[in-house]
mmCIF file of C-alpha atoms in Angstrom:
data_model
loop_
_atom_site.group_PDB
_atom_site.id
_atom_site.type_symbol
_atom_site.label_atom_id
_atom_site.label_comp_id
_atom_site.label_asym_id
_atom_site.label_seq_id
_atom_site.Cartn_x
_atom_site.Cartn_y
_atom_site.Cartn_z
ATOM 1 C CA MET A 1 -2.626 22.780 -16.166
ATOM 2 C CA SER A 2 -3.235 19.451 -13.991
ATOM 3 C CA GLN A 3 -0.972 18.492 -11.486
ATOM 4 C CA GLY A 4 -0.815 15.146 -10.174
ATOM 5 C CA TYR A 5 1.020 13.056 -7.453
ATOM 6 C CA PHE A 6 1.859 9.777 -7.087
ATOM 7 C CA ILE A 7 1.153 8.411 -4.128
ATOM 8 C CA THR A 8 3.381 5.496 -2.276
ATOM 9 C CA GLY A 9 3.938 3.776 1.153
ATOM 10 C CA THR A 10 6.367 2.678 3.423
ATOM 11 C CA ASP A 11 4.674 -0.601 3.062
ATOM 12 C CA THR A 12 0.944 -2.188 2.689
ATOM 13 C CA GLU A 13 -1.630 -1.364 4.783
ATOM 14 C CA ILE A 14 -0.185 1.866 6.452
ATOM 15 C CA GLY A 15 -3.312 4.024 5.110
ATOM 16 C CA LYS A 16 -2.023 5.062 1.803
ATOM 17 C CA THR A 17 -6.016 5.460 0.667
ATOM 18 C CA HIS A 18 -6.445 7.477 4.025
ATOM 19 C CA SER A 19 -4.051 9.592 3.356
ATOM 20 C CA ALA A 20 -5.309 9.889 -0.162
ATOM 21 C CA VAL A 21 -8.927 10.766 1.242
ATOM 22 C CA GLU A 22 -7.630 13.174 3.552
ATOM 23 C CA LEU A 23 -5.334 15.104 0.813
ATOM 24 C CA ILE A 24 -8.220 14.933 -1.422
ATOM 25 C CA ARG A 25 -10.003 16.965 1.423
ATOM 26 C CA LEU A 26 -7.139 19.299 1.733
ATOM 27 C CA TYR A 27 -6.491 20.407 -2.003
ATOM 28 C CA ARG A 28 -10.563 20.701 -2.309
ATOM 29 C CA GLY A 29 -10.462 22.937 0.633
ATOM 30 C CA GLN A 30 -7.893 25.376 -0.814
ATOM 31 C CA GLY A 31 -10.491 25.016 -4.162
ATOM 32 C CA LYS A 32 -9.043 22.488 -5.879
ATOM 33 C CA THR A 33 -10.554 20.066 -8.434
ATOM 34 C CA VAL A 34 -9.146 16.336 -7.335
ATOM 35 C CA LEU A 35 -9.737 13.408 -9.128
ATOM 36 C CA ALA A 36 -7.830 9.755 -7.907
ATOM 37 C CA MET A 37 -6.958 7.164 -10.030
ATOM 38 C CA LYS A 38 -5.901 3.587 -8.639
ATOM 39 C CA PRO A 39 -4.381 1.493 -11.555
ATOM 40 C CA VAL A 40 -3.711 -1.580 -10.054
ATOM 41 C CA ALA A 41 -6.208 -3.035 -7.384
ATOM 42 C CA SER A 42 -6.470 -6.300 -6.128
ATOM 43 C CA GLY A 43 -8.926 -8.126 -3.478
ATOM 44 C CA CYS A 44 -12.275 -7.041 -5.449
ATOM 45 C CA GLU A 45 -15.611 -7.956 -4.388
ATOM 46 C CA ILE A 46 -18.518 -8.548 -7.300
ATOM 47 C CA LEU A 47 -20.917 -5.988 -7.345
ATOM 48 C CA PRO A 48 -24.611 -6.933 -8.106
ATOM 49 C CA ASP A 49 -24.330 -5.623 -11.685
ATOM 50 C CA GLY A 50 -21.336 -7.812 -11.852
ATOM 51 C CA ARG A 51 -18.926 -4.791 -11.803
ATOM 52 C CA TRP A 52 -15.650 -5.776 -9.306
ATOM 53 C CA LEU A 53 -14.655 -2.920 -6.814
ATOM 54 C CA ASN A 54 -11.959 -2.712 -4.580
ATOM 55 C CA ASP A 55 -12.706 -1.152 -1.096
ATOM 56 C CA ASP A 56 -9.309 1.288 -1.861
ATOM 57 C CA VAL A 57 -11.064 2.518 -5.115
ATOM 58 C CA ALA A 58 -14.428 2.643 -3.361
ATOM 59 C CA ARG A 59 -12.861 4.697 -0.631
ATOM 60 C CA LEU A 60 -11.870 7.315 -3.292
ATOM 61 C CA VAL A 61 -15.076 6.790 -5.662
ATOM 62 C CA ALA A 62 -16.789 8.139 -2.210
ATOM 63 C CA ALA A 63 -14.388 11.351 -1.753
ATOM 64 C CA THR A 64 -14.328 12.649 -5.317
ATOM 65 C CA GLY A 65 -17.288 11.380 -6.797
ATOM 66 C CA GLN A 66 -16.097 10.002 -9.466
ATOM 67 C CA THR A 67 -18.098 7.444 -11.446
ATOM 68 C CA ASP A 68 -16.018 5.925 -14.116
ATOM 69 C CA LEU A 69 -14.412 2.760 -12.456
ATOM 70 C CA ASP A 70 -12.844 1.475 -15.850
ATOM 71 C CA LEU A 71 -10.706 5.086 -16.124
ATOM 72 C CA MET A 72 -9.581 5.497 -12.817
ATOM 73 C CA ASN A 73 -8.900 1.641 -11.806
ATOM 74 C CA PRO A 74 -8.027 -0.119 -15.392
ATOM 75 C CA TYR A 75 -6.575 -2.871 -13.822
ATOM 76 C CA ARG A 76 -8.238 -5.146 -11.163
ATOM 77 C CA PHE A 77 -8.347 -8.478 -9.670
ATOM 78 C CA LEU A 78 -10.231 -10.576 -7.364
ATOM 79 C CA PRO A 79 -7.494 -12.431 -5.781
ATOM 80 C CA PRO A 80 -6.340 -10.277 -2.386
ATOM 81 C CA VAL A 81 -2.581 -10.993 -3.559
ATOM 82 C CA SER A 82 0.061 -8.925 -4.819
ATOM 83 C CA PRO A 83 -0.865 -7.526 -8.396
ATOM 84 C CA HIS A 84 2.065 -9.231 -10.053
ATOM 85 C CA ILE A 85 0.532 -12.750 -8.839
ATOM 86 C CA ALA A 86 -3.153 -11.757 -9.303
ATOM 87 C CA ALA A 87 -1.888 -10.817 -12.805
ATOM 88 C CA ARG A 88 0.246 -13.584 -13.899
ATOM 89 C CA GLU A 89 -3.313 -16.096 -12.375
ATOM 90 C CA ALA A 90 -5.513 -14.084 -14.630
ATOM 91 C CA GLY A 91 -3.355 -13.868 -17.642
ATOM 92 C CA VAL A 92 -3.300 -10.269 -17.876
ATOM 93 C CA GLU A 93 0.231 -7.959 -18.351
ATOM 94 C CA ILE A 94 0.075 -4.825 -16.778
ATOM 95 C CA GLU A 95 0.775 -1.944 -19.342
ATOM 96 C CA LEU A 96 2.140 1.288 -18.404
ATOM 97 C CA ALA A 97 0.874 2.970 -21.939
ATOM 98 C CA ARG A 98 -2.439 2.087 -20.316
ATOM 99 C CA ILE A 99 -1.937 3.217 -17.274
ATOM 100 C CA GLY A 100 -0.668 6.358 -18.704
ATOM 101 C CA GLU A 101 -3.151 7.138 -21.565
ATOM 102 C CA HIS A 102 -5.840 6.849 -18.890
ATOM 103 C CA TYR A 103 -4.162 8.954 -16.121
ATOM 104 C CA HIS A 104 -4.047 11.624 -18.920
ATOM 105 C CA ARG A 105 -7.719 11.595 -19.392
ATOM 106 C CA LEU A 106 -8.621 12.259 -16.062
ATOM 107 C CA SER A 107 -5.738 15.038 -15.794
ATOM 108 C CA ALA A 108 -7.789 16.930 -18.483
ATOM 109 C CA GLN A 109 -10.522 16.947 -15.893
ATOM 110 C CA ALA A 110 -9.365 18.010 -13.001
ATOM 111 C CA ASP A 111 -6.584 20.409 -11.333
ATOM 112 C CA ILE A 112 -5.167 17.649 -9.427
ATOM 113 C CA VAL A 113 -4.430 13.961 -9.974
ATOM 114 C CA LEU A 114 -4.014 11.580 -7.066
ATOM 115 C CA VAL A 115 -2.453 8.310 -8.042
ATOM 116 C CA GLU A 116 -2.267 5.563 -5.367
ATOM 117 C CA GLY A 117 0.040 2.863 -5.823
ATOM 118 C CA ALA A 118 -0.557 -0.785 -4.195
ATOM 119 C CA GLY A 119 1.614 -1.758 -1.601
ATOM 120 C CA GLY A 120 5.067 -0.156 -1.383
ATOM 121 C CA TRP A 121 7.738 1.642 -3.532
ATOM 122 C CA LEU A 122 9.138 -1.755 -4.902
ATOM 123 C CA ALA A 123 5.420 -3.644 -4.952
ATOM 124 C CA PRO A 124 5.739 -6.135 -8.326
ATOM 125 C CA LEU A 125 3.426 -5.163 -11.219
ATOM 126 C CA SER A 126 5.066 -8.719 -13.044
ATOM 127 C CA ASP A 127 8.175 -10.083 -13.079
ATOM 128 C CA THR A 128 10.100 -7.148 -14.934
ATOM 129 C CA LEU A 129 8.103 -4.175 -13.582
ATOM 130 C CA PHE A 130 7.460 -2.652 -10.175
ATOM 131 C CA MET A 131 5.435 0.256 -8.478
ATOM 132 C CA ALA A 132 8.342 2.477 -9.017
ATOM 133 C CA ASP A 133 8.276 1.762 -12.254
ATOM 134 C CA LEU A 134 4.642 3.415 -12.715
ATOM 135 C CA ALA A 135 5.778 6.225 -10.687
ATOM 136 C CA GLN A 136 8.302 6.880 -13.582
ATOM 137 C CA SER A 137 6.098 6.082 -16.338
ATOM 138 C CA LEU A 138 4.216 8.483 -15.090
ATOM 139 C CA ALA A 139 6.797 11.438 -13.998
ATOM 140 C CA LEU A 140 5.015 12.641 -11.242
ATOM 141 C CA PRO A 141 6.036 14.000 -8.103
ATOM 142 C CA VAL A 142 5.588 11.228 -5.013
ATOM 143 C CA ILE A 143 3.871 11.696 -1.813
ATOM 144 C CA LEU A 144 4.973 9.269 0.853
ATOM 145 C CA VAL A 145 2.973 7.614 3.198
ATOM 146 C CA VAL A 146 4.783 6.471 6.651
ATOM 147 C CA GLY A 147 3.052 4.333 8.867
ATOM 148 C CA MET A 148 3.841 5.516 12.474
ATOM 149 C CA ARG A 149 4.648 2.174 14.032
ATOM 150 C CA LEU A 150 7.754 0.608 15.190
ATOM 151 C CA GLY A 151 10.412 0.137 12.306
ATOM 152 C CA CYS A 152 8.656 2.933 10.766
ATOM 153 C CA ILE A 153 11.975 5.380 10.411
ATOM 154 C CA ASN A 154 14.225 2.667 8.680
ATOM 155 C CA HIS A 155 11.646 2.004 6.395
ATOM 156 C CA ALA A 156 10.486 5.442 5.800
ATOM 157 C CA LEU A 157 14.424 6.727 4.970
ATOM 158 C CA LEU A 158 14.900 3.857 2.930
ATOM 159 C CA SER A 159 11.837 4.921 0.430
ATOM 160 C CA ALA A 160 12.452 8.112 0.696
ATOM 161 C CA ARG A 161 16.432 7.230 -0.681
ATOM 162 C CA ALA A 162 14.644 5.070 -3.172
ATOM 163 C CA ILE A 163 12.445 7.564 -4.640
ATOM 164 C CA ALA A 164 15.815 9.858 -4.767
ATOM 165 C CA ASP A 165 17.740 7.272 -6.762
ATOM 166 C CA SER A 166 14.789 6.725 -9.194
ATOM 167 C CA GLY A 167 15.009 10.535 -10.193
ATOM 168 C CA LEU A 168 11.108 11.979 -9.044
ATOM 169 C CA GLU A 169 10.736 14.532 -6.674
ATOM 170 C CA LEU A 170 9.806 13.774 -2.907
ATOM 171 C CA ALA A 171 6.724 16.200 -2.735
ATOM 172 C CA GLY A 172 5.533 15.650 0.829
ATOM 173 C CA TRP A 173 5.081 13.119 2.950
ATOM 174 C CA VAL A 174 2.165 11.762 5.727
ATOM 175 C CA ALA A 175 2.174 10.563 8.838
ATOM 176 C CA ASN A 176 -0.554 7.904 9.524
ATOM 177 C CA CYS A 177 -1.061 6.421 12.987
ATOM 178 C CA ALA A 178 -2.519 3.307 11.366
ATOM 179 C CA GLN A 179 -1.905 1.610 14.837
ATOM 180 C CA PRO A 180 -2.709 3.511 18.219
ATOM 181 C CA PRO A 181 0.202 5.739 19.150
ATOM 182 C CA GLN A 182 3.513 4.121 19.240
ATOM 183 C CA ALA A 183 6.149 4.710 22.083
ATOM 184 C CA ALA A 184 7.865 7.559 22.049
ATOM 185 C CA TYR A 185 6.045 8.879 18.619
ATOM 186 C CA ALA A 186 6.669 12.647 19.407
ATOM 187 C CA GLU A 187 10.619 11.604 19.523
ATOM 188 C CA ASN A 188 10.159 9.145 15.994
ATOM 189 C CA LEU A 189 7.978 11.797 14.310
ATOM 190 C CA ALA A 190 10.574 14.436 14.965
ATOM 191 C CA THR A 191 13.540 12.769 14.019
ATOM 192 C CA LEU A 192 11.580 11.498 10.289
ATOM 193 C CA ARG A 193 11.307 15.464 9.944
ATOM 194 C CA ARG A 194 14.809 15.984 10.465
ATOM 195 C CA HIS A 195 15.551 13.353 7.902
ATOM 196 C CA ILE A 196 13.113 13.055 5.492
ATOM 197 C CA PRO A 197 13.966 15.825 2.939
ATOM 198 C CA ALA A 198 10.241 17.028 1.836
ATOM 199 C CA PRO A 199 7.861 18.069 3.845
ATOM 200 C CA LEU A 200 5.175 16.838 6.731
ATOM 201 C CA LEU A 201 1.906 17.661 4.863
ATOM 202 C CA LEU A 202 -0.352 15.747 7.130
ATOM 203 C CA GLU A 203 -0.010 14.198 10.758
ATOM 204 C CA LEU A 204 -3.125 11.666 10.693
ATOM 205 C CA PRO A 205 -3.972 10.399 14.325
ATOM 206 C CA TYR A 206 -5.035 6.880 14.842
ATOM 207 C CA ARG A 207 -8.654 5.973 14.747
ATOM 208 C CA PRO A 208 -9.749 2.507 15.076
ATOM 209 C CA LEU A 209 -11.782 0.368 12.753
ATOM 210 C CA GLU A 210 -15.617 0.815 13.320
#
């Protein structure tokens, strides 16, 4: 039976996609077949063939070799704004049932499916839906990506508590240095390990953009 994980983060731009790619490598190293899904993505470019492609989706495609963009990314929008705003401007209603149907089609093809959210746990998808509702509709254990920077302890513990309050399992977390290592990095990491009620899956060093 396929296993899925929902990847969320303590904020936007803290390395969810980078962490997902590293998790893909980790699980593939264990002999698993792994596919990825980015249900909702805003901020796309238009390809020569007319398709819209988000950079995060492109990185997931490069890691997994998937070719069916519509299956892995059913909702995509051109403006680089919050998905609920992009959807409203496009006149599109994001439907959890449609996302669930795409997820189950992917889960039939792999040992593990990683579903990457957009923004943080309570990033809105509409006036009434949040990213947490998407995770709950899929009933997946959650992996939390913590951007290791000033303020991350508060953000991480609030996110972990919100995930627990949703009734979903926090399966693990990733410490990602999205910025140059913060002062007292080791001490902050130790504090997070004491207080996040889940195992540290990966510790990813800072990598400057090329």
